[in-house]
Short mmCIF file of C-alpha atoms in Angstrom, two decimals:
data_model
loop_
_atom_site.label_atom_id
_atom_site.label_comp_id
_atom_site.label_asym_id
_atom_site.label_seq_id
_atom_site.Cartn_x
_atom_site.Cartn_y
_atom_site.Cartn_z
CA MET J 896 5.42 -13.81 -17.85
CA ILE J 897 5.05 -17.54 -16.98
CA GLU J 898 4.29 -18.20 -13.43
CA ILE J 899 3.60 -21.57 -11.46
CA GLY J 900 1.28 -21.45 -8.72
CA CYS J 901 -0.04 -23.94 -6.22
CA HIS J 902 -3.20 -24.29 -3.99
CA ILE J 903 -2.33 -26.46 -0.90
CA PHE J 904 -5.15 -28.39 0.69
CA ILE J 905 -5.04 -30.64 3.79
CA LYS J 906 -7.77 -33.53 4.08
CA LYS J 907 -8.77 -35.69 6.97
CA GLY J 908 -10.71 -38.83 6.08
CA GLY J 909 -11.14 -37.50 2.50
CA ARG J 910 -12.64 -34.23 3.60
CA THR J 911 -10.72 -30.84 3.10
CA PHE J 912 -10.30 -29.05 6.21
CA LEU J 913 -7.51 -26.66 5.14
CA ASP J 914 -7.11 -24.88 1.85
CA PRO J 915 -5.92 -21.31 0.94
CA VAL J 916 -9.29 -19.63 1.65
CA LYS J 917 -9.89 -21.52 4.95
CA THR J 918 -6.58 -21.04 6.15
CA SER J 919 -7.04 -17.26 5.52
CA LEU J 920 -10.35 -17.33 7.49
CA LEU J 921 -8.53 -18.93 10.52
CA LEU J 922 -5.69 -16.49 10.34
CA GLU J 923 -8.13 -13.39 10.33
CA ILE J 924 -10.27 -14.94 13.16
CA SER J 925 -7.02 -15.50 15.20
CA LYS J 926 -5.90 -11.92 14.65
CA SER J 927 -9.36 -10.15 15.24
CA GLY J 928 -10.97 -12.73 17.66
CA SER J 929 -14.35 -12.06 15.64
CA LEU J 930 -15.88 -14.17 12.93
CA SER J 931 -17.74 -11.03 11.44
CA GLY J 932 -14.39 -9.17 11.35
CA ALA J 933 -12.75 -11.83 9.77
CA ALA J 934 -15.51 -12.15 7.09
CA ARG J 935 -15.34 -8.43 6.49
CA ILE J 936 -11.48 -8.50 5.98
CA LEU J 937 -11.77 -11.52 3.44
CA ASN J 938 -14.78 -9.70 1.76
CA ILE J 939 -17.25 -12.72 2.22
CA SER J 940 -20.45 -12.75 4.05
CA TYR J 941 -20.87 -13.72 7.62
CA GLN J 942 -22.74 -16.74 6.59
CA HIS J 943 -20.18 -17.95 4.30
CA ALA J 944 -17.60 -17.61 6.81
CA TRP J 945 -19.85 -19.57 9.32
CA ILE J 946 -20.26 -22.22 6.65
CA LEU J 947 -16.34 -22.52 6.17
CA VAL J 948 -15.83 -22.82 9.99
CA ASN J 949 -18.50 -25.62 10.11
CA GLU J 950 -16.70 -27.56 7.30
CA ILE J 951 -13.29 -27.10 9.05
CA ASN J 952 -14.67 -28.21 12.66
CA LYS J 953 -16.68 -31.23 10.96
CA ALA J 954 -13.72 -32.44 8.76
CA TYR J 955 -11.33 -32.34 11.71
CA SER J 956 -11.75 -34.63 14.64
CA GLU J 957 -12.52 -31.76 17.05
CA PRO J 958 -13.50 -28.16 16.72
CA LEU J 959 -10.57 -25.90 15.79
CA VAL J 960 -12.74 -22.59 16.06
CA VAL J 961 -14.75 -22.14 18.83
CA LYS J 962 -17.10 -19.30 20.48
CA LYS J 963 -15.31 -17.41 23.31
CA ARG J 964 -17.98 -16.39 25.96
CA GLY J 965 -17.91 -13.31 28.30
CA GLY J 966 -14.91 -10.68 28.50
CA ASN J 967 -15.23 -6.97 27.74
CA ASN J 968 -16.50 -7.40 24.33
CA GLY J 969 -19.15 -9.99 25.19
CA GLY J 970 -17.50 -13.05 23.72
CA GLY J 971 -15.96 -13.55 20.10
CA THR J 972 -14.49 -16.31 18.22
CA GLU J 973 -11.29 -17.97 18.58
CA ILE J 974 -8.90 -20.67 17.24
CA THR J 975 -8.12 -23.52 19.73
CA ALA J 976 -4.30 -24.28 20.77
CA ASN J 977 -4.62 -27.25 18.30
CA GLY J 978 -6.10 -24.96 15.61
CA GLN J 979 -3.04 -22.67 16.01
CA ARG J 980 -0.61 -25.36 15.84
CA ILE J 981 -2.40 -26.96 12.65
CA LEU J 982 -2.21 -23.35 11.02
CA SER J 983 1.27 -22.97 11.66
CA GLU J 984 2.05 -26.63 10.31
CA TYR J 985 0.20 -25.45 7.14
CA HIS J 986 2.40 -22.07 6.72
CA SER J 987 5.45 -24.40 7.18
CA ILE J 988 4.31 -26.90 4.53
CA SER J 989 3.36 -23.90 2.18
CA LYS J 990 6.68 -22.39 2.73
CA GLN J 991 8.58 -25.71 1.71
CA ILE J 992 6.47 -26.15 -1.25
CA ASN J 993 6.78 -22.51 -2.41
CA LYS J 994 10.44 -22.71 -2.08
CA LEU J 995 10.49 -25.53 -4.61
CA ILE J 996 7.90 -23.64 -6.88
CA ASN J 997 10.15 -20.51 -6.68
CA GLN J 998 13.10 -22.67 -7.73
CA ILE J 999 11.13 -24.19 -10.72
CA ASN J 1000 9.72 -20.73 -11.69
CA THR J 1001 13.43 -19.53 -12.43
CA GLU J 1002 14.12 -22.82 -14.38
CA ILE J 1003 11.12 -23.22 -16.63
CA ASN J 1004 10.97 -22.52 -20.30
CA PHE J 1005 7.49 -22.46 -21.68
CA MET R 1426 -5.88 -40.20 7.67
CA ILE R 1427 -4.26 -36.81 7.16
CA GLU R 1428 -3.25 -36.12 3.65
CA ILE R 1429 -1.67 -33.05 1.93
CA GLY R 1430 -2.75 -32.12 -1.70
CA CYS R 1431 -1.83 -29.59 -4.23
CA HIS R 1432 -3.58 -28.22 -7.23
CA ILE R 1433 -0.70 -26.72 -9.54
CA PHE R 1434 -1.60 -24.08 -12.08
CA ILE R 1435 0.35 -22.15 -14.68
CA LYS R 1436 -0.36 -18.56 -15.46
CA LYS R 1437 0.77 -16.47 -18.29
CA GLY R 1438 0.41 -12.68 -17.89
CA GLY R 1439 -1.93 -13.23 -14.82
CA ARG R 1440 -4.29 -15.59 -16.79
CA THR R 1441 -4.42 -19.33 -16.05
CA PHE R 1442 -3.78 -21.57 -18.83
CA LEU R 1443 -3.18 -24.78 -17.18
CA ASP R 1444 -4.67 -26.33 -14.05
CA PRO R 1445 -5.47 -29.91 -13.33
CA VAL R 1446 -8.89 -30.04 -15.02
CA LYS R 1447 -7.33 -28.25 -18.14
CA THR R 1448 -4.28 -30.62 -18.25
CA SER R 1449 -6.69 -33.66 -18.11
CA LEU R 1450 -8.58 -32.16 -20.82
CA LEU R 1451 -5.54 -31.61 -23.07
CA LEU R 1452 -4.30 -35.15 -22.11
CA GLU R 1453 -7.71 -36.85 -23.11
CA ILE R 1454 -7.72 -34.74 -26.46
CA SER R 1455 -4.24 -35.83 -27.10
CA LYS R 1456 -5.21 -39.43 -26.56
CA SER R 1457 -8.53 -39.43 -28.53
CA GLY R 1458 -8.00 -36.76 -31.04
CA SER R 1459 -11.38 -35.75 -30.23
CA LEU R 1460 -12.83 -32.69 -28.08
CA SER R 1461 -16.19 -34.54 -27.74
CA GLY R 1462 -14.41 -37.81 -26.68
CA ALA R 1463 -12.28 -36.09 -24.26
CA ALA R 1464 -15.40 -34.25 -22.73
CA ARG R 1465 -17.11 -37.74 -22.37
CA ILE R 1466 -14.22 -39.20 -20.39
CA LEU R 1467 -14.02 -36.17 -18.07
CA ASN R 1468 -17.80 -36.31 -17.73
CA ILE R 1469 -18.11 -32.62 -18.69
CA SER R 1470 -20.41 -30.95 -21.39
CA TYR R 1471 -18.89 -30.44 -24.90
CA GLN R 1472 -19.67 -26.80 -24.30
CA HIS R 1473 -17.73 -26.65 -21.05
CA ALA R 1474 -14.73 -28.41 -22.67
CA TRP R 1475 -14.82 -25.92 -25.54
CA ILE R 1476 -14.84 -22.88 -23.04
CA LEU R 1477 -11.80 -24.57 -21.30
CA VAL R 1478 -9.84 -24.95 -24.65
CA ASN R 1479 -10.91 -21.20 -25.51
CA GLU R 1480 -9.40 -20.14 -22.16
CA ILE R 1481 -6.27 -22.08 -22.80
CA ASN R 1482 -5.78 -20.80 -26.07
CA LYS R 1483 -6.38 -17.16 -25.08
CA ALA R 1484 -4.30 -17.31 -22.04
CA TYR R 1485 -1.21 -18.73 -23.90
CA SER R 1486 0.32 -16.45 -26.71
CA GLU R 1487 -0.77 -19.03 -29.50
CA PRO R 1488 -3.34 -21.62 -29.89
CA LEU R 1489 -2.32 -25.05 -28.17
CA VAL R 1490 -5.40 -26.88 -29.19
CA VAL R 1491 -6.28 -26.67 -32.93
CA LYS R 1492 -9.07 -28.26 -35.21
CA LYS R 1493 -7.51 -31.06 -37.59
CA ARG R 1494 -9.18 -30.93 -40.84
CA GLY R 1495 -9.72 -33.83 -43.23
CA GLY R 1496 -8.42 -37.41 -42.74
CA ASN R 1497 -10.57 -40.56 -42.55
CA ASN R 1498 -12.73 -39.48 -39.61
CA GLY R 1499 -13.41 -36.00 -41.18
CA GLY R 1500 -11.00 -34.12 -38.71
CA GLY R 1501 -10.93 -33.88 -35.14
CA THR R 1502 -8.84 -31.89 -32.36
CA GLU R 1503 -5.30 -31.94 -31.55
CA ILE R 1504 -2.66 -30.44 -29.46
CA THR R 1505 0.07 -28.59 -31.25
CA ALA R 1506 3.84 -29.79 -30.71
CA ASN R 1507 4.22 -26.66 -28.25
CA GLY R 1508 0.95 -27.82 -26.45
CA GLN R 1509 2.42 -31.32 -26.06
CA ARG R 1510 5.80 -29.84 -25.14
CA ILE R 1511 3.91 -27.75 -22.36
CA LEU R 1512 1.92 -30.63 -21.14
CA SER R 1513 5.04 -32.65 -20.69
CA GLU R 1514 6.84 -29.71 -18.66
CA TYR R 1515 3.52 -29.58 -16.44
CA HIS R 1516 3.73 -33.23 -15.59
CA SER R 1517 7.57 -32.95 -14.81
CA ILE R 1518 6.65 -30.08 -12.56
CA SER R 1519 3.85 -32.05 -10.83
CA LYS R 1520 6.14 -34.75 -10.37
CA GLN R 1521 8.71 -32.51 -8.60
CA ILE R 1522 6.02 -31.16 -6.30
CA ASN R 1523 4.31 -34.45 -5.63
CA LYS R 1524 7.63 -35.86 -4.54
CA LEU R 1525 8.10 -33.26 -2.04
CA ILE R 1526 4.30 -33.51 -0.96
CA ASN R 1527 4.79 -37.44 -0.46
CA GLN R 1528 8.05 -36.61 1.74
CA ILE R 1529 6.07 -34.28 3.87
CA ASN R 1530 3.04 -36.46 4.21
CA THR R 1531 5.18 -39.09 5.78
CA GLU R 1532 6.50 -36.50 8.41
CA ILE R 1533 3.39 -34.51 9.33
CA ASN R 1534 1.83 -34.88 12.81
CA PHE R 1535 -1.42 -33.20 13.02
#
């Protein structure tokens, strides 16, 4: 079976701050409130997750992932309101592109 | 400046036989009639180019890149008619997806 797929990435000033892996990481941080928890779910090392978060924060004009201090669990990691908005924009863009791809998938003849 | 981009790939039976790098390789082989010439233009090693060609040929149900024997230059490498057709389909698909992306690029507000 032939299938078209697409990796969507978003750049700022030529640097990629969102791609499928980074988006999954943001989503898992947002769900669990923990960088180590998100890394475990994505099956990547904590160090790798931290490098990705740094890339996201550096490529965008402000940090989208921040350390949360205090609380019952002694802090954690969270996505800023702007980060949540961008994540939701990414999903809306993916949805539009994937709708077109699904349409092409039913028409192609390789 | 924020910019959306997309890497399109095409799979057969779960194996990727076309992606941006493989497509550029096929295009350069098609132009130059030579695998080493194509590798030089893409700035990859001959060995790397050959691995990519093998991946393309194995993932698709028939070889799309073949050795051409004889002729004035003692042979070379060429894309089969089916390979040319698939390459042209890939470009037509890219065009459709990129048209939508350009449209989204003018609308996004990150």
